[in-house]
Short mmCIF file of C-alpha atoms and ligand atoms in Angstrom, two decimals:
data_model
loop_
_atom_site.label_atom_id
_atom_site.label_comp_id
_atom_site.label_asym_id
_atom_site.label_seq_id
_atom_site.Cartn_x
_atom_site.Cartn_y
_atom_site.Cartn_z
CA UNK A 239 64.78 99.56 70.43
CA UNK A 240 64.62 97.20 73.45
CA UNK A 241 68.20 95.57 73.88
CA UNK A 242 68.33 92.11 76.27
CA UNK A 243 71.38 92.42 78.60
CA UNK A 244 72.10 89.35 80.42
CA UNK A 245 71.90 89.23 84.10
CA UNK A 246 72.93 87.33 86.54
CA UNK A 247 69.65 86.17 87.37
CA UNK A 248 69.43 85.30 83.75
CA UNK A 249 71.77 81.99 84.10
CA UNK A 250 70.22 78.98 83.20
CA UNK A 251 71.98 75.78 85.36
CA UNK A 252 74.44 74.50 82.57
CA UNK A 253 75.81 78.35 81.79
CA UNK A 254 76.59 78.65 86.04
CA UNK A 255 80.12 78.28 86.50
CA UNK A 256 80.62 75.95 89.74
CA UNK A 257 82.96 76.38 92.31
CA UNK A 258 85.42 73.98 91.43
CA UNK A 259 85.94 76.18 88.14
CA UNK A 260 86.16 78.64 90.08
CA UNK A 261 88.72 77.87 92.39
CA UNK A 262 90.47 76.32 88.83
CA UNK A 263 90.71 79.65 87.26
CA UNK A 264 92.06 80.84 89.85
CA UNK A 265 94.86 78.80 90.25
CA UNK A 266 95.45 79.65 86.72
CA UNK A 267 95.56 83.11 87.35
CA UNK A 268 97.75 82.86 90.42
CA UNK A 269 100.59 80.86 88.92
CA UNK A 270 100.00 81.60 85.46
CA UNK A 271 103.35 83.28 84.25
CA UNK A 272 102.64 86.86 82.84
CA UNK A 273 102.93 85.87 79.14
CA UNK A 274 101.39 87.57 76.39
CA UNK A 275 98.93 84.33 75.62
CA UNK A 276 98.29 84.45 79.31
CA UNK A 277 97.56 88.14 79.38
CA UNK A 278 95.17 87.35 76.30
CA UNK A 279 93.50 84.24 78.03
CA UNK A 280 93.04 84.64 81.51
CA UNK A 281 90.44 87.84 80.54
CA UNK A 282 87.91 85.35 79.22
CA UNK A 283 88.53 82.41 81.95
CA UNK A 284 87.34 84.66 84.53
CA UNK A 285 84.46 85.99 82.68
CA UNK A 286 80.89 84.22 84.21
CA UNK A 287 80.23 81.92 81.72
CA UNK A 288 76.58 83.12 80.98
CA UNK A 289 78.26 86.80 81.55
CA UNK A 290 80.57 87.12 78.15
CA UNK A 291 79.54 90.75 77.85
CA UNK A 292 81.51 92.07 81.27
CA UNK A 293 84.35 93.47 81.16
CA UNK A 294 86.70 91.17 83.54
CA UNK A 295 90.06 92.67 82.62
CA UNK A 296 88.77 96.30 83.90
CA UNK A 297 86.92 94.62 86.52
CA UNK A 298 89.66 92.65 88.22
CA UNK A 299 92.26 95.54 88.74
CA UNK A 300 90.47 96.20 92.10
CA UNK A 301 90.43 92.10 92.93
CA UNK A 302 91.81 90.56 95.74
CA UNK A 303 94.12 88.36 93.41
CA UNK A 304 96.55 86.60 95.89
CA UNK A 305 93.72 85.23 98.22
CA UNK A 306 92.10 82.36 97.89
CA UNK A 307 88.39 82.52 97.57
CA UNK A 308 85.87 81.35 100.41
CA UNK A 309 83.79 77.76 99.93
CA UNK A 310 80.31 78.82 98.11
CA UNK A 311 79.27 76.73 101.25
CA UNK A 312 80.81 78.98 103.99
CA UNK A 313 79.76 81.93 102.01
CA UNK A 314 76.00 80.92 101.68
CA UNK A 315 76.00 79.00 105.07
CA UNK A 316 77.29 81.96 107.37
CA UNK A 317 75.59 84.87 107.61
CA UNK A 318 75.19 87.62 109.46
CA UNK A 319 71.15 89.11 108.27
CA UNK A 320 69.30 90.39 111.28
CA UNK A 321 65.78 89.97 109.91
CA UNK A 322 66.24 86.30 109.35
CA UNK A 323 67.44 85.61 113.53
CA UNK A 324 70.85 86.76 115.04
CA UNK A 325 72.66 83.24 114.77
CA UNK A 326 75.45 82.71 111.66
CA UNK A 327 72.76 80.09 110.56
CA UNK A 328 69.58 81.53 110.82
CA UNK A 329 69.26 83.52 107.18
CA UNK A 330 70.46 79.81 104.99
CA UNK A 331 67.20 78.19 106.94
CA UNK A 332 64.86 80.95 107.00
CA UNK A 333 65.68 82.61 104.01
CA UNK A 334 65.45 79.28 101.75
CA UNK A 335 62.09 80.91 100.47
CA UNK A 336 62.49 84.47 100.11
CA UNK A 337 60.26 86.20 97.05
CA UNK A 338 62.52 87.96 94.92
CA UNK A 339 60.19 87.68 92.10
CA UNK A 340 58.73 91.47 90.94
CA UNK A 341 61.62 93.16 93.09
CA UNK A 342 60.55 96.94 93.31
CA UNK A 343 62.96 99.78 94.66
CA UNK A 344 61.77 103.09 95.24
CA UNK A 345 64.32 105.52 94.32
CA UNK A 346 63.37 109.33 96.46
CA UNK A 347 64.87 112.60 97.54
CA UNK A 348 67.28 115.12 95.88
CA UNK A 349 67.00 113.25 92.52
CA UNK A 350 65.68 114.32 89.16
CA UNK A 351 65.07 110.28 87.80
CA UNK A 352 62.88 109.63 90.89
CA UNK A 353 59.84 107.09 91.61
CA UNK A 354 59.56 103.56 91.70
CA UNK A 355 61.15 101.14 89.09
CA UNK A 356 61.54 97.16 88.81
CA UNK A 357 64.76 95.57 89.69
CA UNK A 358 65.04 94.81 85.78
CA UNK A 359 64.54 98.38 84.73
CA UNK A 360 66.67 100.04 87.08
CA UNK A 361 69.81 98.02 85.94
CA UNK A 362 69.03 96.80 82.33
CA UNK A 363 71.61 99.45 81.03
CA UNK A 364 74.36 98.06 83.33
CA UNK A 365 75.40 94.50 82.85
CA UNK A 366 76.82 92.77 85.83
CA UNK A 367 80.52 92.13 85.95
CA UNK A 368 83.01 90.14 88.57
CA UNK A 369 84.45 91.62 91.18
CA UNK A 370 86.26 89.52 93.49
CA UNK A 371 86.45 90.79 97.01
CA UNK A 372 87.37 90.76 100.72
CA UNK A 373 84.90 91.53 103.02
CA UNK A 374 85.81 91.83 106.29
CA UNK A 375 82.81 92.15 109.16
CA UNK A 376 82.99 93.67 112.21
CA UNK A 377 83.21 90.63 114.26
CA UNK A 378 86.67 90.14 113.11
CA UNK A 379 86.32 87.41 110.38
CA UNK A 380 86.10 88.05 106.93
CA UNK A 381 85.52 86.22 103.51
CA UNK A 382 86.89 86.61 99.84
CA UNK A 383 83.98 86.26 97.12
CA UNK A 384 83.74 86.65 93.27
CA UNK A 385 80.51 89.06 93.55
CA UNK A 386 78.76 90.03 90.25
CA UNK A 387 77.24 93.46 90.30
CA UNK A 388 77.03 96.72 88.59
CA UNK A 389 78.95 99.69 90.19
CA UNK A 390 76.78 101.84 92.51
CA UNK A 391 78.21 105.02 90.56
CA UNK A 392 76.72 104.28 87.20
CA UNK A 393 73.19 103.56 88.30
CA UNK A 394 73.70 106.87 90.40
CA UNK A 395 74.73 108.89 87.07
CA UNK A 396 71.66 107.50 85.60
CA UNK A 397 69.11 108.45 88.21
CA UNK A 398 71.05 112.22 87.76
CA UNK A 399 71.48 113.17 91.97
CA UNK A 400 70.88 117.14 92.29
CA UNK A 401 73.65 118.99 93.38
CA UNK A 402 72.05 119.06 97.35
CA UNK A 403 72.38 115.43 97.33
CA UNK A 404 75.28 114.70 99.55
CA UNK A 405 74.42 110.86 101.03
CA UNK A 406 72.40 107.75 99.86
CA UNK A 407 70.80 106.25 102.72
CA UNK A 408 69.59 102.22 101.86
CA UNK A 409 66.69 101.16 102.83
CA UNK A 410 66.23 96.64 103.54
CA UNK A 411 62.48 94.96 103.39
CA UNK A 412 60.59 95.37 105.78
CA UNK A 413 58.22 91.98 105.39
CA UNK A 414 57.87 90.50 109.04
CA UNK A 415 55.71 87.81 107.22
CA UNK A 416 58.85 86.39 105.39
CA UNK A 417 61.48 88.24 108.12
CA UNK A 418 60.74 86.63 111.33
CA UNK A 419 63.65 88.53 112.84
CA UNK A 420 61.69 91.64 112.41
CA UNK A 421 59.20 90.58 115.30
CA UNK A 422 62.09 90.85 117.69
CA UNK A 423 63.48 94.43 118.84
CA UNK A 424 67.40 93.44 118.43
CA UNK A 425 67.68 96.61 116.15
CA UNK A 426 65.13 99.26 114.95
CA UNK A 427 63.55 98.38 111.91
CA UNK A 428 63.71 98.94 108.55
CA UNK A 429 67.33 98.61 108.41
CA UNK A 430 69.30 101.21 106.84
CA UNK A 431 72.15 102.28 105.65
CA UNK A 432 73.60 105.27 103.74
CA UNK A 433 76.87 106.15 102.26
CA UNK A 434 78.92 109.77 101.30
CA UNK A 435 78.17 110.45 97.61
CA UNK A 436 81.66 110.28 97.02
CA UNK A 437 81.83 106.52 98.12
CA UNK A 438 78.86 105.72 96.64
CA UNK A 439 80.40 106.85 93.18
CA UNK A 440 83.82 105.26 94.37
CA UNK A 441 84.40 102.62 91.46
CA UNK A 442 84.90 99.64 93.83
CA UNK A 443 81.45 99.97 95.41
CA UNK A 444 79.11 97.30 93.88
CA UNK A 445 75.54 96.73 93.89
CA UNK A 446 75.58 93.10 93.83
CA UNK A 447 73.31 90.56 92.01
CA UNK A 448 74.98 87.44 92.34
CA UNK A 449 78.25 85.48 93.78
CA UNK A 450 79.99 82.41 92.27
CA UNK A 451 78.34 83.36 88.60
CA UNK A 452 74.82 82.49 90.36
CA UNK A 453 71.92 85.04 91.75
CA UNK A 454 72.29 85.97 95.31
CA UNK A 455 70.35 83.57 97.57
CA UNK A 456 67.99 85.40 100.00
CA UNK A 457 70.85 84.44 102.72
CA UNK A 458 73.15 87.39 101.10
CA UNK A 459 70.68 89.63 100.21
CA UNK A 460 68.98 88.98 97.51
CA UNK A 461 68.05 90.19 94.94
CA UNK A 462 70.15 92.94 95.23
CA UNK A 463 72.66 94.55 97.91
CA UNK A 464 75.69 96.65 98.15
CA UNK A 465 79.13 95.57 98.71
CA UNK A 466 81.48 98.37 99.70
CA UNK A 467 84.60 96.19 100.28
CA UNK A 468 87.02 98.77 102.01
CA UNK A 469 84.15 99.04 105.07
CA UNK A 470 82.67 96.44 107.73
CA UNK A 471 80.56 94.15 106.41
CA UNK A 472 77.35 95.80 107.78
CA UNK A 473 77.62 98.58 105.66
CA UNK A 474 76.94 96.21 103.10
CA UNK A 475 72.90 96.35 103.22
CA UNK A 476 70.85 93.46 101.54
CA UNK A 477 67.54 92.97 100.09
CA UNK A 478 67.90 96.71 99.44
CA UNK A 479 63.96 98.55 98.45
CA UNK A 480 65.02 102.36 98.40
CA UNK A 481 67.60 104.63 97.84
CA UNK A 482 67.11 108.22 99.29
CA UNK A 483 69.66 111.45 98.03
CA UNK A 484 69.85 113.37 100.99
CA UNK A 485 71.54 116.86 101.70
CA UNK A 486 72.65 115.24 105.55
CA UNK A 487 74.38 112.37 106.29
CA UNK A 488 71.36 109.82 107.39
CA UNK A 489 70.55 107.29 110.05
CA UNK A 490 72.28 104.26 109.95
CA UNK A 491 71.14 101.33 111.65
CA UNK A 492 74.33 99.84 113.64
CA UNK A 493 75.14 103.94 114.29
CA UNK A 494 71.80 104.35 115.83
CA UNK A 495 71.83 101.08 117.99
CA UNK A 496 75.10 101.75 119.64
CA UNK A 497 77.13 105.04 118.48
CA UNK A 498 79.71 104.36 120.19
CA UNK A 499 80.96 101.10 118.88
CA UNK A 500 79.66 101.43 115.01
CA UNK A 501 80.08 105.15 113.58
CA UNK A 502 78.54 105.75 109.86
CA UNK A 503 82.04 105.71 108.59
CA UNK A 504 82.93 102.37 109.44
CA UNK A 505 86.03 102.11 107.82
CA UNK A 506 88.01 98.62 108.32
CA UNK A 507 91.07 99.89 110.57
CA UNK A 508 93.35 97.86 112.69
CA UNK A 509 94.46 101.08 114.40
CA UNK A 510 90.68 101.86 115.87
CA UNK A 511 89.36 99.34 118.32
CA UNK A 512 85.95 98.31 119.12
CA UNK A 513 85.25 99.11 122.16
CA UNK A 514 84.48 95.47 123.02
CA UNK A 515 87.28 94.19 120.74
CA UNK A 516 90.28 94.31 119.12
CA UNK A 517 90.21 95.44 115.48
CA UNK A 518 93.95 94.37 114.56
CA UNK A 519 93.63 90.61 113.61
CA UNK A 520 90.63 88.66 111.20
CA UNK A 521 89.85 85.00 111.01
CA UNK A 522 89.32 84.29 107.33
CA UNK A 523 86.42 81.79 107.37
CA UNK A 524 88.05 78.55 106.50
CA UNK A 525 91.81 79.02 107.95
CA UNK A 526 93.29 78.64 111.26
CA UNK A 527 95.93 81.29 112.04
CA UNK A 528 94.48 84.73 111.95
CA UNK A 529 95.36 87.54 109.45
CA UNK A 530 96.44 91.09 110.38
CA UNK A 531 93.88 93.50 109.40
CA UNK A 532 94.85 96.28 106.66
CA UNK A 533 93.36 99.63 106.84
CA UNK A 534 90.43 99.90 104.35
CA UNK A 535 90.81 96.09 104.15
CA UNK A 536 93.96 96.76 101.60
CA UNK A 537 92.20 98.94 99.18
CA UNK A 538 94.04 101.54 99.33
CA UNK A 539 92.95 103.39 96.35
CA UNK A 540 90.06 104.95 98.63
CA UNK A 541 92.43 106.82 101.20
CA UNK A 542 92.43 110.12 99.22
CA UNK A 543 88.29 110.00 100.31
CA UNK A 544 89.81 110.32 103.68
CA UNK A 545 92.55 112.69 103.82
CA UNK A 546 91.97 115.03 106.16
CA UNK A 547 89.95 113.58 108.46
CA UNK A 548 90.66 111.84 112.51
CA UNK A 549 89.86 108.38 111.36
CA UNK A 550 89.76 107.76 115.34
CA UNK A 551 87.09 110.69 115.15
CA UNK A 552 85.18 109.75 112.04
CA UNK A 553 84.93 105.67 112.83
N1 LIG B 1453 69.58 94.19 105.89
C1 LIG B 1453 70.70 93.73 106.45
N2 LIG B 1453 71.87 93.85 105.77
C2 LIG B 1453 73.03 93.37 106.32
C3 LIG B 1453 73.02 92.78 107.61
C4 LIG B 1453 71.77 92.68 108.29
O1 LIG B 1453 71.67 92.16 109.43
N3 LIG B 1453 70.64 93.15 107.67
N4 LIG B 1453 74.21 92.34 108.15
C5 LIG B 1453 75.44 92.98 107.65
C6 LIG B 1453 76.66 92.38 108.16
S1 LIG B 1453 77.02 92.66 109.79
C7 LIG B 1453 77.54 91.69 107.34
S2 LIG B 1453 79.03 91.14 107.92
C8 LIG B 1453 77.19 91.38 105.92
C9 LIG B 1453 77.32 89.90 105.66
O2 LIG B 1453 77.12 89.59 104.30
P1 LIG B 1453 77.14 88.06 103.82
O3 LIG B 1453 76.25 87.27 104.73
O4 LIG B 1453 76.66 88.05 102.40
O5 LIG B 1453 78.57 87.60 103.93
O6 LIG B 1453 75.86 91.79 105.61
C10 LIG B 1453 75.47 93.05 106.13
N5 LIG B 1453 74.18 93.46 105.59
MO1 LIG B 1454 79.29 92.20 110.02
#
């Protein structure tokens, strides 16, 4: 038996909660005094509303609860997506038409559940739920959004990894007729990404299909990228086609263009300076005074994935 699970993309205009809501329920949730009614009600307000099936109370453990979110317009307005043009406003113009329509992703390597599959059959099993955010890019600013997604790890228990498969390398489009950054040579194309397979199975890692309760726009990577909060942003591939299991760690895009200032690690840490920059302060888009920057961006339930290792070594 077939089963519909709602999606993201499935919101029709009157179930898409707007911003204002948004910024309503969380209010609520920040003053709201820990009552018993309000432990039983604030579950449900911060459910999507065309979403009622995700689980928001498990979801929001790992939120960013105390900060306020970013405008939908700052997050959809200022971007950083090197095949739509280098400027912060290039990928809201020249992504207004991105296809996302029949969305394939090849899924190859050390994998048993292999091949190529539609965006809607790889994660029909997994309905999206909220996760709410930081995300801090290398250029020192950063941004708190209420993604929807499914975690990485369950679509990679599905597709069943063989035990060689160490990494995930991402894979972007590669469509220079819809990309016109991709006629320029400002990094080496496709752009790609990969993770460890222990933070690709790390619960907070996301595979995102929407923000603000509505599907991504092309601008943040639509129809489907990864979010993996406690890194710089560009580990965060969009418009992702393929996922490869590999036995080695894999090329990396920002790695490969300049080693020395973006290693595959990429962990956000104040103590480790670009070589350019200083790492220890943010702007969050939308405030004046700057933030200090927290090692793995505050989440730091993902530490233990790290003991052991020079985190000045393994950038
Ligand atoms: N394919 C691709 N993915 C990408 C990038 C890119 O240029 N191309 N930029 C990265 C960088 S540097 C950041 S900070 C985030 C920005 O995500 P946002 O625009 O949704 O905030 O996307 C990341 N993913
Ligand atoms: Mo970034």
């Amino acid at each position: 038996m077939l089963i519909k699970i709602p999606r993201a993309s499935d919101c029709k205009e009157h179930e898409v909660t707007d911003e204002k809501l948004y910024h309503q329920r969380r209010a609520f949730m920040t003053h709201a005094v820990p009552t018993l009614a309000a432990a039983l009600v604030a579950p449900s307000l911060l459910l999507s509303a065309c979403n009622k099936s995700s689980n928001a109370s498990a979801s929001n453990t790992n939120a960013a609860t105390d900060d306020a979110l970013t405008p939908y317009e700052d997050v959809t307005t200022y971007n950083n997506f090197y095949e739509f043009g280098t400027d912060k406003s290039d990928p809201a113009r020249l992504a207004a038409n991105f296809k996302t329509q029949a969305w394939t992703l090849r899924v190859e390597g050390a994998v048993k559940n292999s091949g190529v599959y539609t965006l809607e059959d790889l994660i029909a099993k997994h309905p999206p739920q909220e996760r709410i955010y930081r995300l801090r890019c290398v250029e020192a600013w950063s941004m708190v959004i209420p993604w929807m997604g499914i975690p990485l790890g369950d679509l990679i228990k599905q597709l069943e990894p063989l035990s060689s498969a160490r990494f995930i390398q991402f894979e972007t489009l590669n469509d220079a007729s819809q990309m016109p950054g991709l006629n320029t040579s400002v990094l080496r194309w496709p752009y790609v990404e990969g993770l460890r397979m222990d933070e690709a199975l790390h619960p907070l890692t996301l595979l995102a299909t929407g923000l603000y309760g509505k599907s991504l726009l092309g601008q943040n990577g639509a129809p489907i990228r990864l979010v993996v909060p406690w890194k710089y942003g560009f580990k965060s591939i969009k418009s992702i086609v393929a996922m490869r299991f590999l036995p080695e760690q894999p090329v990396t895009a920002w790695n490969q263009n300049a080693p020395r200032e973006y290693g595959f690690y990429a962990n956000v840490n104040p103590n480790v300076d670009h070589p350019r920059w200083s790492q220890k302060k943010e702007r969050r888009i939308g405030e004046f005074q700057k933030r200090e920057t927290r090692l793995f961006n505050g989440y730091d339930e993902v530490a233990s994935l790290y003991s052991g290792m020079d985190l000045k070594t393994y950038f």
